[in-house]
């Protein structure tokens, strides 16, 4: 066994000593601001001469861009860590505001640069990006240029950005404000309490059905009371988005989300088609689960209900060693990497008050290190979360020598390495379960996630595409929104539920996110994509690690179809890959059905 006991507190001093009071950080921010201003000036001073000689100036600009961006990301990640470890750190909030304003200036300069690229003729551009050192950046540079071309003029786009502040993003913020005021009443021990939506939502994973159904009744009521405001918010937010698309001449509402995720529509359609064809097994699981819970049929509010209870606790040290051991079955680099992360205090896991909720992994590019944040209380799912976040860190590690511009991967591949790492550990946990009951609890946990990704997310996708079509013809009423949602849920769950959640369009934050459109299908894509890679790794054994890392290195410099073609030799627009991936999830269900066949 390991001789060292791992610390549960991370080390941030290696980046900047002294937390939010750090003089080094102050100096770093001043330097960052200067670099951004210089970059902006340099962009604005450039008039491409439209010859291959433009490569020299462009190369210089890109070097400056990289230096400034890394400084900015380094500072942003550090301050993000400060805020997470102590939500009362007031100085960190003002540092955060400073970084946000630096980012905004930087983004504007980047937009101007993309625009300048469009003034170079296609023929010249082709020559430009086939010569080193721009050659290896050809994909991302051409992508930026193409995206800029598909937009309106620089002036018009600048006007849209300016108007978005109060006319688009503010609708998203209004949503947050309305939601923050919503209270869901709930009676506990004879006492009526007013729960926030977050607290109320946690009750859906209660093991008592009375609790779940009581909360759901008041949950629907609370959202229903705000439905008029929320429908108006959603209508204007989507209306703004559609109007911008229309002005740019974009007809398909999926154009932007697909291009952000660097994928073809055909791939998306094939993925959903395979999922739909294989839903019967998920329905069987829902039926069995209903039976085990003593129900005729599951309802929406039963979907997060746990199977039984496991008392087993895993200490942080045990969890860490379990992860290291199981990563080692897959590959030496991943195991060695995890060891470094534990030993060098890359992880903040201590269970103490004052920390932010949730978990994340953030990269500090100047130091080529990552930091992981979570609160570890010893549950099996904490171990999975820890493995998940280590997977993200490993993705950055695999990419550490990739040119900076080739590191910006999209949401649909962002979860590849994390899901992969989580699968290794979750599968090992199922295999190592001390008895059948514990095995069922762990399996059920895995399957619930599958149901969420293949059914719940599918409902969100079906609703959102149909809603946007409807919205093109005018405002959509609350009644219609409910109707569209109910229809989408029935379809996505194959009618397997007794009661649905028609107001889900209101209660789900993701429909109101303005930063990224269609915040749904990339989750499902990422999950299945990762499972497909996992299947390949199981087939090939330990030697697969090198190939896996090569795939990770390419995640941000090609389309997902090319990525899959190059590293997995599969065509994502065809069904085979997706079928394999879906079957990995279905195997869990088979095992669950087999183990529970004699239970009442
Ligand atoms: Zn993640």
mmCIF file with all atom_site columns, N, CA and C in Angstrom, residues 36-100:
data_model
loop_
_atom_site.group_PDB
_atom_site.id
_atom_site.type_symbol
_atom_site.label_atom_id
_atom_site.label_alt_id
_atom_site.label_comp_id
_atom_site.label_asym_id
_atom_site.label_entity_id
_atom_site.label_seq_id
_atom_site.pdbx_PDB_ins_code
_atom_site.Cartn_x
_atom_site.Cartn_y
_atom_site.Cartn_z
_atom_site.occupancy
_atom_site.B_iso_or_equiv
_atom_site.pdbx_formal_charge
_atom_site.auth_seq_id
_atom_site.auth_comp_id
_atom_site.auth_asym_id
_atom_site.auth_atom_id
_atom_site.pdbx_PDB_model_num
ATOM 1   N N  . UNK A 1 36  ? -3.104  42.345 -23.340 1.00 0.00 ? 36  UNK A N  1
ATOM 2   C CA . UNK A 1 36  ? -4.355  42.375 -24.101 1.00 0.00 ? 36  UNK A CA 1
ATOM 3   C C  . UNK A 1 36  ? -4.449  43.678 -24.901 1.00 0.00 ? 36  UNK A C  1
ATOM 4   N N  . UNK A 1 37  ? -4.080  44.776 -24.250 1.00 0.00 ? 37  UNK A N  1
ATOM 5   C CA . UNK A 1 37  ? -4.117  46.068 -24.961 1.00 0.00 ? 37  UNK A CA 1
ATOM 6   C C  . UNK A 1 37  ? -3.171  46.081 -26.159 1.00 0.00 ? 37  UNK A C  1
ATOM 7   N N  . UNK A 1 38  ? -1.982  45.526 -25.947 1.00 0.00 ? 38  UNK A N  1
ATOM 8   C CA . UNK A 1 38  ? -1.028  45.467 -27.061 1.00 0.00 ? 38  UNK A CA 1
ATOM 9   C C  . UNK A 1 38  ? -1.543  44.607 -28.200 1.00 0.00 ? 38  UNK A C  1
ATOM 10  N N  . UNK A 1 39  ? -2.168  43.495 -27.829 1.00 0.00 ? 39  UNK A N  1
ATOM 11  C CA . UNK A 1 39  ? -2.712  42.595 -28.836 1.00 0.00 ? 39  UNK A CA 1
ATOM 12  C C  . UNK A 1 39  ? -3.807  43.302 -29.632 1.00 0.00 ? 39  UNK A C  1
ATOM 13  N N  . UNK A 1 40  ? -4.681  43.968 -28.908 1.00 0.00 ? 40  UNK A N  1
ATOM 14  C CA . UNK A 1 40  ? -5.785  44.685 -29.546 1.00 0.00 ? 40  UNK A CA 1
ATOM 15  C C  . UNK A 1 40  ? -5.245  45.735 -30.526 1.00 0.00 ? 40  UNK A C  1
ATOM 16  N N  . UNK A 1 41  ? -4.246  46.489 -30.057 1.00 0.00 ? 41  UNK A N  1
ATOM 17  C CA . UNK A 1 41  ? -3.664  47.529 -30.916 1.00 0.00 ? 41  UNK A CA 1
ATOM 18  C C  . UNK A 1 41  ? -3.054  46.917 -32.168 1.00 0.00 ? 41  UNK A C  1
ATOM 19  N N  . UNK A 1 42  ? -2.389  45.810 -31.973 1.00 0.00 ? 42  UNK A N  1
ATOM 20  C CA . UNK A 1 42  ? -1.732  45.140 -33.093 1.00 0.00 ? 42  UNK A CA 1
ATOM 21  C C  . UNK A 1 42  ? -2.753  44.622 -34.103 1.00 0.00 ? 42  UNK A C  1
ATOM 22  N N  . UNK A 1 43  ? -3.877  44.127 -33.605 1.00 0.00 ? 43  UNK A N  1
ATOM 23  C CA . UNK A 1 43  ? -4.946  43.656 -34.498 1.00 0.00 ? 43  UNK A CA 1
ATOM 24  C C  . UNK A 1 43  ? -5.487  44.847 -35.295 1.00 0.00 ? 43  UNK A C  1
ATOM 25  N N  . UNK A 1 44  ? -5.759  45.921 -34.563 1.00 0.00 ? 44  UNK A N  1
ATOM 26  C CA . UNK A 1 44  ? -6.356  47.076 -35.222 1.00 0.00 ? 44  UNK A CA 1
ATOM 27  C C  . UNK A 1 44  ? -5.417  47.771 -36.210 1.00 0.00 ? 44  UNK A C  1
ATOM 28  N N  . UNK A 1 45  ? -4.121  47.531 -36.024 1.00 0.00 ? 45  UNK A N  1
ATOM 29  C CA . UNK A 1 45  ? -3.152  48.138 -36.942 1.00 0.00 ? 45  UNK A CA 1
ATOM 30  C C  . UNK A 1 45  ? -2.891  47.328 -38.195 1.00 0.00 ? 45  UNK A C  1
ATOM 31  N N  . UNK A 1 46  ? -3.537  46.186 -38.253 1.00 0.00 ? 46  UNK A N  1
ATOM 32  C CA . UNK A 1 46  ? -3.233  45.273 -39.365 1.00 0.00 ? 46  UNK A CA 1
ATOM 33  C C  . UNK A 1 46  ? -4.194  45.468 -40.530 1.00 0.00 ? 46  UNK A C  1
ATOM 34  N N  . UNK A 1 47  ? -3.626  45.665 -41.715 1.00 0.00 ? 47  UNK A N  1
ATOM 35  C CA . UNK A 1 47  ? -4.428  45.617 -42.931 1.00 0.00 ? 47  UNK A CA 1
ATOM 36  C C  . UNK A 1 47  ? -3.797  44.541 -43.802 1.00 0.00 ? 47  UNK A C  1
ATOM 37  N N  . UNK A 1 48  ? -4.444  43.380 -43.885 1.00 0.00 ? 48  UNK A N  1
ATOM 38  C CA . UNK A 1 48  ? -3.834  42.310 -44.682 1.00 0.00 ? 48  UNK A CA 1
ATOM 39  C C  . UNK A 1 48  ? -3.584  42.778 -46.108 1.00 0.00 ? 48  UNK A C  1
ATOM 40  N N  . UNK A 1 49  ? -2.398  42.440 -46.641 1.00 0.00 ? 49  UNK A N  1
ATOM 41  C CA . UNK A 1 49  ? -2.076  42.858 -48.009 1.00 0.00 ? 49  UNK A CA 1
ATOM 42  C C  . UNK A 1 49  ? -2.560  41.831 -49.019 1.00 0.00 ? 49  UNK A C  1
ATOM 43  N N  . UNK A 1 50  ? -3.203  40.780 -48.469 1.00 0.00 ? 50  UNK A N  1
ATOM 44  C CA . UNK A 1 50  ? -3.775  39.745 -49.316 1.00 0.00 ? 50  UNK A CA 1
ATOM 45  C C  . UNK A 1 50  ? -2.712  39.029 -50.153 1.00 0.00 ? 50  UNK A C  1
ATOM 46  N N  . UNK A 1 51  ? -1.643  38.655 -49.491 1.00 0.00 ? 51  UNK A N  1
ATOM 47  C CA . UNK A 1 51  ? -0.609  37.861 -50.145 1.00 0.00 ? 51  UNK A CA 1
ATOM 48  C C  . UNK A 1 51  ? -0.093  36.858 -49.111 1.00 0.00 ? 51  UNK A C  1
ATOM 49  N N  . UNK A 1 52  ? 0.586   35.808 -49.586 1.00 0.00 ? 52  UNK A N  1
ATOM 50  C CA . UNK A 1 52  ? 1.107   34.821 -48.631 1.00 0.00 ? 52  UNK A CA 1
ATOM 51  C C  . UNK A 1 52  ? 2.002   35.447 -47.558 1.00 0.00 ? 52  UNK A C  1
ATOM 52  N N  . UNK A 1 53  ? 2.503   36.655 -47.847 1.00 0.00 ? 53  UNK A N  1
ATOM 53  C CA . UNK A 1 53  ? 3.340   37.336 -46.846 1.00 0.00 ? 53  UNK A CA 1
ATOM 54  C C  . UNK A 1 53  ? 2.575   37.722 -45.592 1.00 0.00 ? 53  UNK A C  1
ATOM 55  N N  . UNK A 1 54  ? 1.255   37.739 -45.676 1.00 0.00 ? 54  UNK A N  1
ATOM 56  C CA . UNK A 1 54  ? 0.452   38.021 -44.478 1.00 0.00 ? 54  UNK A CA 1
ATOM 57  C C  . UNK A 1 54  ? 0.740   37.010 -43.365 1.00 0.00 ? 54  UNK A C  1
ATOM 58  N N  . UNK A 1 55  ? 1.254   35.853 -43.762 1.00 0.00 ? 55  UNK A N  1
ATOM 59  C CA . UNK A 1 55  ? 1.532   34.796 -42.779 1.00 0.00 ? 55  UNK A CA 1
ATOM 60  C C  . UNK A 1 55  ? 2.427   35.288 -41.647 1.00 0.00 ? 55  UNK A C  1
ATOM 61  N N  . UNK A 1 56  ? 3.401   36.145 -41.990 1.00 0.00 ? 56  UNK A N  1
ATOM 62  C CA . UNK A 1 56  ? 4.343   36.593 -40.956 1.00 0.00 ? 56  UNK A CA 1
ATOM 63  C C  . UNK A 1 56  ? 3.667   37.396 -39.866 1.00 0.00 ? 56  UNK A C  1
ATOM 64  N N  . UNK A 1 57  ? 2.871   38.368 -40.285 1.00 0.00 ? 57  UNK A N  1
ATOM 65  C CA . UNK A 1 57  ? 2.204   39.211 -39.288 1.00 0.00 ? 57  UNK A CA 1
ATOM 66  C C  . UNK A 1 57  ? 1.189   38.389 -38.494 1.00 0.00 ? 57  UNK A C  1
ATOM 67  N N  . UNK A 1 58  ? 0.470   37.522 -39.229 1.00 0.00 ? 58  UNK A N  1
ATOM 68  C CA . UNK A 1 58  ? -0.522  36.686 -38.563 1.00 0.00 ? 58  UNK A CA 1
ATOM 69  C C  . UNK A 1 58  ? 0.146   35.809 -37.508 1.00 0.00 ? 58  UNK A C  1
ATOM 70  N N  . UNK A 1 59  ? 1.284   35.246 -37.858 1.00 0.00 ? 59  UNK A N  1
ATOM 71  C CA . UNK A 1 59  ? 2.009   34.399 -36.925 1.00 0.00 ? 59  UNK A CA 1
ATOM 72  C C  . UNK A 1 59  ? 2.395   35.182 -35.666 1.00 0.00 ? 59  UNK A C  1
ATOM 73  N N  . UNK A 1 60  ? 2.838   36.400 -35.873 1.00 0.00 ? 60  UNK A N  1
ATOM 74  C CA . UNK A 1 60  ? 3.209   37.260 -34.748 1.00 0.00 ? 60  UNK A CA 1
ATOM 75  C C  . UNK A 1 60  ? 2.005   37.528 -33.848 1.00 0.00 ? 60  UNK A C  1
ATOM 76  N N  . UNK A 1 61  ? 0.873   37.823 -34.499 1.00 0.00 ? 61  UNK A N  1
ATOM 77  C CA . UNK A 1 61  ? -0.356  38.071 -33.751 1.00 0.00 ? 61  UNK A CA 1
ATOM 78  C C  . UNK A 1 61  ? -0.766  36.856 -32.920 1.00 0.00 ? 61  UNK A C  1
ATOM 79  N N  . UNK A 1 62  ? -0.638  35.691 -33.529 1.00 0.00 ? 62  UNK A N  1
ATOM 80  C CA . UNK A 1 62  ? -1.051  34.473 -32.837 1.00 0.00 ? 62  UNK A CA 1
ATOM 81  C C  . UNK A 1 62  ? -0.158  34.168 -31.640 1.00 0.00 ? 62  UNK A C  1
ATOM 82  N N  . UNK A 1 63  ? 1.122   34.512 -31.764 1.00 0.00 ? 63  UNK A N  1
ATOM 83  C CA . UNK A 1 63  ? 2.017   34.332 -30.620 1.00 0.00 ? 63  UNK A CA 1
ATOM 84  C C  . UNK A 1 63  ? 1.583   35.235 -29.471 1.00 0.00 ? 63  UNK A C  1
ATOM 85  N N  . UNK A 1 64  ? 1.279   36.484 -29.796 1.00 0.00 ? 64  UNK A N  1
ATOM 86  C CA . UNK A 1 64  ? 0.818   37.416 -28.767 1.00 0.00 ? 64  UNK A CA 1
ATOM 87  C C  . UNK A 1 64  ? -0.501  36.950 -28.151 1.00 0.00 ? 64  UNK A C  1
ATOM 88  N N  . UNK A 1 65  ? -1.365  36.461 -29.037 1.00 0.00 ? 65  UNK A N  1
ATOM 89  C CA . UNK A 1 65  ? -2.669  35.979 -28.575 1.00 0.00 ? 65  UNK A CA 1
ATOM 90  C C  . UNK A 1 65  ? -2.477  34.882 -27.529 1.00 0.00 ? 65  UNK A C  1
ATOM 91  N N  . UNK A 1 66  ? -1.606  33.952 -27.847 1.00 0.00 ? 66  UNK A N  1
ATOM 92  C CA . UNK A 1 66  ? -1.385  32.818 -26.948 1.00 0.00 ? 66  UNK A CA 1
ATOM 93  C C  . UNK A 1 66  ? -0.855  33.264 -25.586 1.00 0.00 ? 66  UNK A C  1
ATOM 94  N N  . UNK A 1 67  ? 0.113   34.158 -25.605 1.00 0.00 ? 67  UNK A N  1
ATOM 95  C CA . UNK A 1 67  ? 0.701   34.607 -24.340 1.00 0.00 ? 67  UNK A CA 1
ATOM 96  C C  . UNK A 1 67  ? -0.363  35.298 -23.481 1.00 0.00 ? 67  UNK A C  1
ATOM 97  N N  . UNK A 1 68  ? -1.136  36.191 -24.111 1.00 0.00 ? 68  UNK A N  1
ATOM 98  C CA . UNK A 1 68  ? -2.166  36.924 -23.364 1.00 0.00 ? 68  UNK A CA 1
ATOM 99  C C  . UNK A 1 68  ? -3.249  35.973 -22.867 1.00 0.00 ? 68  UNK A C  1
ATOM 100 N N  . UNK A 1 69  ? -3.691  35.068 -23.739 1.00 0.00 ? 69  UNK A N  1
ATOM 101 C CA . UNK A 1 69  ? -4.771  34.153 -23.360 1.00 0.00 ? 69  UNK A CA 1
ATOM 102 C C  . UNK A 1 69  ? -4.363  33.267 -22.193 1.00 0.00 ? 69  UNK A C  1
ATOM 103 N N  . UNK A 1 70  ? -3.137  32.753 -22.244 1.00 0.00 ? 70  UNK A N  1
ATOM 104 C CA . UNK A 1 70  ? -2.691  31.886 -21.152 1.00 0.00 ? 70  UNK A CA 1
ATOM 105 C C  . UNK A 1 70  ? -2.640  32.635 -19.825 1.00 0.00 ? 70  UNK A C  1
ATOM 106 N N  . UNK A 1 71  ? -2.183  33.884 -19.872 1.00 0.00 ? 71  UNK A N  1
ATOM 107 C CA . UNK A 1 71  ? -2.124  34.693 -18.657 1.00 0.00 ? 71  UNK A CA 1
ATOM 108 C C  . UNK A 1 71  ? -3.532  34.893 -18.086 1.00 0.00 ? 71  UNK A C  1
ATOM 109 N N  . UNK A 1 72  ? -4.448  35.206 -19.002 1.00 0.00 ? 72  UNK A N  1
ATOM 110 C CA . UNK A 1 72  ? -5.820  35.468 -18.587 1.00 0.00 ? 72  UNK A CA 1
ATOM 111 C C  . UNK A 1 72  ? -6.468  34.209 -17.999 1.00 0.00 ? 72  UNK A C  1
ATOM 112 N N  . UNK A 1 73  ? -6.275  33.083 -18.669 1.00 0.00 ? 73  UNK A N  1
ATOM 113 C CA . UNK A 1 73  ? -6.869  31.824 -18.196 1.00 0.00 ? 73  UNK A CA 1
ATOM 114 C C  . UNK A 1 73  ? -6.243  31.412 -16.860 1.00 0.00 ? 73  UNK A C  1
ATOM 115 N N  . UNK A 1 74  ? -4.951  31.592 -16.749 1.00 0.00 ? 74  UNK A N  1
ATOM 116 C CA . UNK A 1 74  ? -4.252  31.274 -15.499 1.00 0.00 ? 74  UNK A CA 1
ATOM 117 C C  . UNK A 1 74  ? -4.874  32.045 -14.328 1.00 0.00 ? 74  UNK A C  1
ATOM 118 N N  . UNK A 1 75  ? -5.050  33.348 -14.532 1.00 0.00 ? 75  UNK A N  1
ATOM 119 C CA . UNK A 1 75  ? -5.621  34.193 -13.472 1.00 0.00 ? 75  UNK A CA 1
ATOM 120 C C  . UNK A 1 75  ? -7.074  33.794 -13.203 1.00 0.00 ? 75  UNK A C  1
ATOM 121 N N  . UNK A 1 76  ? -7.834  33.563 -14.270 1.00 0.00 ? 76  UNK A N  1
ATOM 122 C CA . UNK A 1 76  ? -9.244  33.211 -14.116 1.00 0.00 ? 76  UNK A CA 1
ATOM 123 C C  . UNK A 1 76  ? -9.408  31.908 -13.346 1.00 0.00 ? 76  UNK A C  1
ATOM 124 N N  . UNK A 1 77  ? -8.587  30.923 -13.678 1.00 0.00 ? 77  UNK A N  1
ATOM 125 C CA . UNK A 1 77  ? -8.675  29.633 -12.999 1.00 0.00 ? 77  UNK A CA 1
ATOM 126 C C  . UNK A 1 77  ? -8.310  29.780 -11.526 1.00 0.00 ? 77  UNK A C  1
ATOM 127 N N  . UNK A 1 78  ? -7.265  30.539 -11.254 1.00 0.00 ? 78  UNK A N  1
ATOM 128 C CA . UNK A 1 78  ? -6.829  30.731 -9.872  1.00 0.00 ? 78  UNK A CA 1
ATOM 129 C C  . UNK A 1 78  ? -7.926  31.389 -9.043  1.00 0.00 ? 78  UNK A C  1
ATOM 130 N N  . UNK A 1 79  ? -8.512  32.452 -9.592  1.00 0.00 ? 79  UNK A N  1
ATOM 131 C CA . UNK A 1 79  ? -9.565  33.158 -8.851  1.00 0.00 ? 79  UNK A CA 1
ATOM 132 C C  . UNK A 1 79  ? -10.811 32.270 -8.704  1.00 0.00 ? 79  UNK A C  1
ATOM 133 N N  . UNK A 1 80  ? -11.097 31.476 -9.735  1.00 0.00 ? 80  UNK A N  1
ATOM 134 C CA . UNK A 1 80  ? -12.203 30.519 -9.639  1.00 0.00 ? 80  UNK A CA 1
ATOM 135 C C  . UNK A 1 80  ? -11.995 29.558 -8.470  1.00 0.00 ? 80  UNK A C  1
ATOM 136 N N  . UNK A 1 81  ? -10.758 29.129 -8.282  1.00 0.00 ? 81  UNK A N  1
ATOM 137 C CA . UNK A 1 81  ? -10.432 28.245 -7.160  1.00 0.00 ? 81  UNK A CA 1
ATOM 138 C C  . UNK A 1 81  ? -10.620 28.953 -5.820  1.00 0.00 ? 81  UNK A C  1
ATOM 139 N N  . UNK A 1 82  ? -10.208 30.215 -5.772  1.00 0.00 ? 82  UNK A N  1
ATOM 140 C CA . UNK A 1 82  ? -10.356 30.975 -4.525  1.00 0.00 ? 82  UNK A CA 1
ATOM 141 C C  . UNK A 1 82  ? -11.832 31.090 -4.148  1.00 0.00 ? 82  UNK A C  1
ATOM 142 N N  . UNK A 1 83  ? -12.665 31.402 -5.133  1.00 0.00 ? 83  UNK A N  1
ATOM 143 C CA . UNK A 1 83  ? -14.094 31.567 -4.878  1.00 0.00 ? 83  UNK A CA 1
ATOM 144 C C  . UNK A 1 83  ? -14.737 30.257 -4.436  1.00 0.00 ? 83  UNK A C  1
ATOM 145 N N  . UNK A 1 84  ? -14.272 29.152 -5.009  1.00 0.00 ? 84  UNK A N  1
ATOM 146 C CA . UNK A 1 84  ? -14.867 27.857 -4.685  1.00 0.00 ? 84  UNK A CA 1
ATOM 147 C C  . UNK A 1 84  ? -14.478 27.401 -3.280  1.00 0.00 ? 84  UNK A C  1
ATOM 148 N N  . UNK A 1 85  ? -13.242 27.663 -2.897  1.00 0.00 ? 85  UNK A N  1
ATOM 149 C CA . UNK A 1 85  ? -12.802 27.156 -1.586  1.00 0.00 ? 85  UNK A CA 1
ATOM 150 C C  . UNK A 1 85  ? -13.347 27.988 -0.430  1.00 0.00 ? 85  UNK A C  1
ATOM 151 N N  . UNK A 1 86  ? -13.732 29.225 -0.724  1.00 0.00 ? 86  UNK A N  1
ATOM 152 C CA . UNK A 1 86  ? -14.303 30.065 0.327   1.00 0.00 ? 86  UNK A CA 1
ATOM 153 C C  . UNK A 1 86  ? -15.266 31.064 -0.308  1.00 0.00 ? 86  UNK A C  1
ATOM 154 N N  . UNK A 1 87  ? -16.546 30.773 -0.202  1.00 0.00 ? 87  UNK A N  1
ATOM 155 C CA . UNK A 1 87  ? -17.542 31.609 -0.884  1.00 0.00 ? 87  UNK A CA 1
ATOM 156 C C  . UNK A 1 87  ? -17.651 33.009 -0.256  1.00 0.00 ? 87  UNK A C  1
ATOM 157 N N  . UNK A 1 88  ? -16.983 33.206 0.888   1.00 0.00 ? 88  UNK A N  1
ATOM 158 C CA . UNK A 1 88  ? -17.026 34.519 1.547   1.00 0.00 ? 88  UNK A CA 1
ATOM 159 C C  . UNK A 1 88  ? -15.820 35.395 1.192   1.00 0.00 ? 88  UNK A C  1
ATOM 160 N N  . UNK A 1 89  ? -15.005 34.927 0.310   1.00 0.00 ? 89  UNK A N  1
ATOM 161 C CA . UNK A 1 89  ? -13.787 35.662 -0.038  1.00 0.00 ? 89  UNK A CA 1
ATOM 162 C C  . UNK A 1 89  ? -14.146 36.879 -0.913  1.00 0.00 ? 89  UNK A C  1
ATOM 163 N N  . UNK A 1 90  ? -14.392 38.019 -0.252  1.00 0.00 ? 90  UNK A N  1
ATOM 164 C CA . UNK A 1 90  ? -14.878 39.214 -0.964  1.00 0.00 ? 90  UNK A CA 1
ATOM 165 C C  . UNK A 1 90  ? -13.871 39.739 -1.974  1.00 0.00 ? 90  UNK A C  1
ATOM 166 N N  . UNK A 1 91  ? -12.606 39.678 -1.593  1.00 0.00 ? 91  UNK A N  1
ATOM 167 C CA . UNK A 1 91  ? -11.581 40.173 -2.523  1.00 0.00 ? 91  UNK A CA 1
ATOM 168 C C  . UNK A 1 91  ? -11.542 39.351 -3.802  1.00 0.00 ? 91  UNK A C  1
ATOM 169 N N  . UNK A 1 92  ? -11.833 38.062 -3.653  1.00 0.00 ? 92  UNK A N  1
ATOM 170 C CA . UNK A 1 92  ? -11.832 37.194 -4.841  1.00 0.00 ? 92  UNK A CA 1
ATOM 171 C C  . UNK A 1 92  ? -12.948 37.618 -5.797  1.00 0.00 ? 92  UNK A C  1
ATOM 172 N N  . UNK A 1 93  ? -14.083 38.072 -5.252  1.00 0.00 ? 93  UNK A N  1
ATOM 173 C CA . UNK A 1 93  ? -15.169 38.525 -6.133  1.00 0.00 ? 93  UNK A CA 1
ATOM 174 C C  . UNK A 1 93  ? -14.742 39.721 -6.968  1.00 0.00 ? 93  UNK A C  1
ATOM 175 N N  . UNK A 1 94  ? -14.019 40.649 -6.343  1.00 0.00 ? 94  UNK A N  1
ATOM 176 C CA . UNK A 1 94  ? -13.637 41.814 -7.148  1.00 0.00 ? 94  UNK A CA 1
ATOM 177 C C  . UNK A 1 94  ? -12.539 41.455 -8.157  1.00 0.00 ? 94  UNK A C  1
ATOM 178 N N  . UNK A 1 95  ? -11.704 40.485 -7.786  1.00 0.00 ? 95  UNK A N  1
ATOM 179 C CA . UNK A 1 95  ? -10.722 39.999 -8.764  1.00 0.00 ? 95  UNK A CA 1
ATOM 180 C C  . UNK A 1 95  ? -11.441 39.346 -9.942  1.00 0.00 ? 95  UNK A C  1
ATOM 181 N N  . UNK A 1 96  ? -12.523 38.636 -9.621  1.00 0.00 ? 96  UNK A N  1
ATOM 182 C CA . UNK A 1 96  ? -13.286 37.949 -10.647 1.00 0.00 ? 96  UNK A CA 1
ATOM 183 C C  . UNK A 1 96  ? -13.907 38.956 -11.622 1.00 0.00 ? 96  UNK A C  1
ATOM 184 N N  . UNK A 1 97  ? -14.433 40.053 -11.064 1.00 0.00 ? 97  UNK A N  1
ATOM 185 C CA . UNK A 1 97  ? -15.037 41.088 -11.910 1.00 0.00 ? 97  UNK A CA 1
ATOM 186 C C  . UNK A 1 97  ? -13.982 41.697 -12.831 1.00 0.00 ? 97  UNK A C  1
ATOM 187 N N  . UNK A 1 98  ? -12.799 41.884 -12.280 1.00 0.00 ? 98  UNK A N  1
ATOM 188 C CA . UNK A 1 98  ? -11.690 42.442 -13.065 1.00 0.00 ? 98  UNK A CA 1
ATOM 189 C C  . UNK A 1 98  ? -11.376 41.518 -14.258 1.00 0.00 ? 98  UNK A C  1
ATOM 190 N N  . UNK A 1 99  ? -11.333 40.236 -13.979 1.00 0.00 ? 99  UNK A N  1
ATOM 191 C CA . UNK A 1 99  ? -11.005 39.265 -15.032 1.00 0.00 ? 99  UNK A CA 1
ATOM 192 C C  . UNK A 1 99  ? -12.107 39.220 -16.099 1.00 0.00 ? 99  UNK A C  1
ATOM 193 N N  . UNK A 1 100 ? -13.366 39.323 -15.652 1.00 0.00 ? 100 UNK A N  1
ATOM 194 C CA . UNK A 1 100 ? -14.475 39.342 -16.615 1.00 0.00 ? 100 UNK A CA 1
ATOM 195 C C  . UNK A 1 100 ? -14.329 40.515 -17.575 1.00 0.00 ? 100 UNK A C  1
#
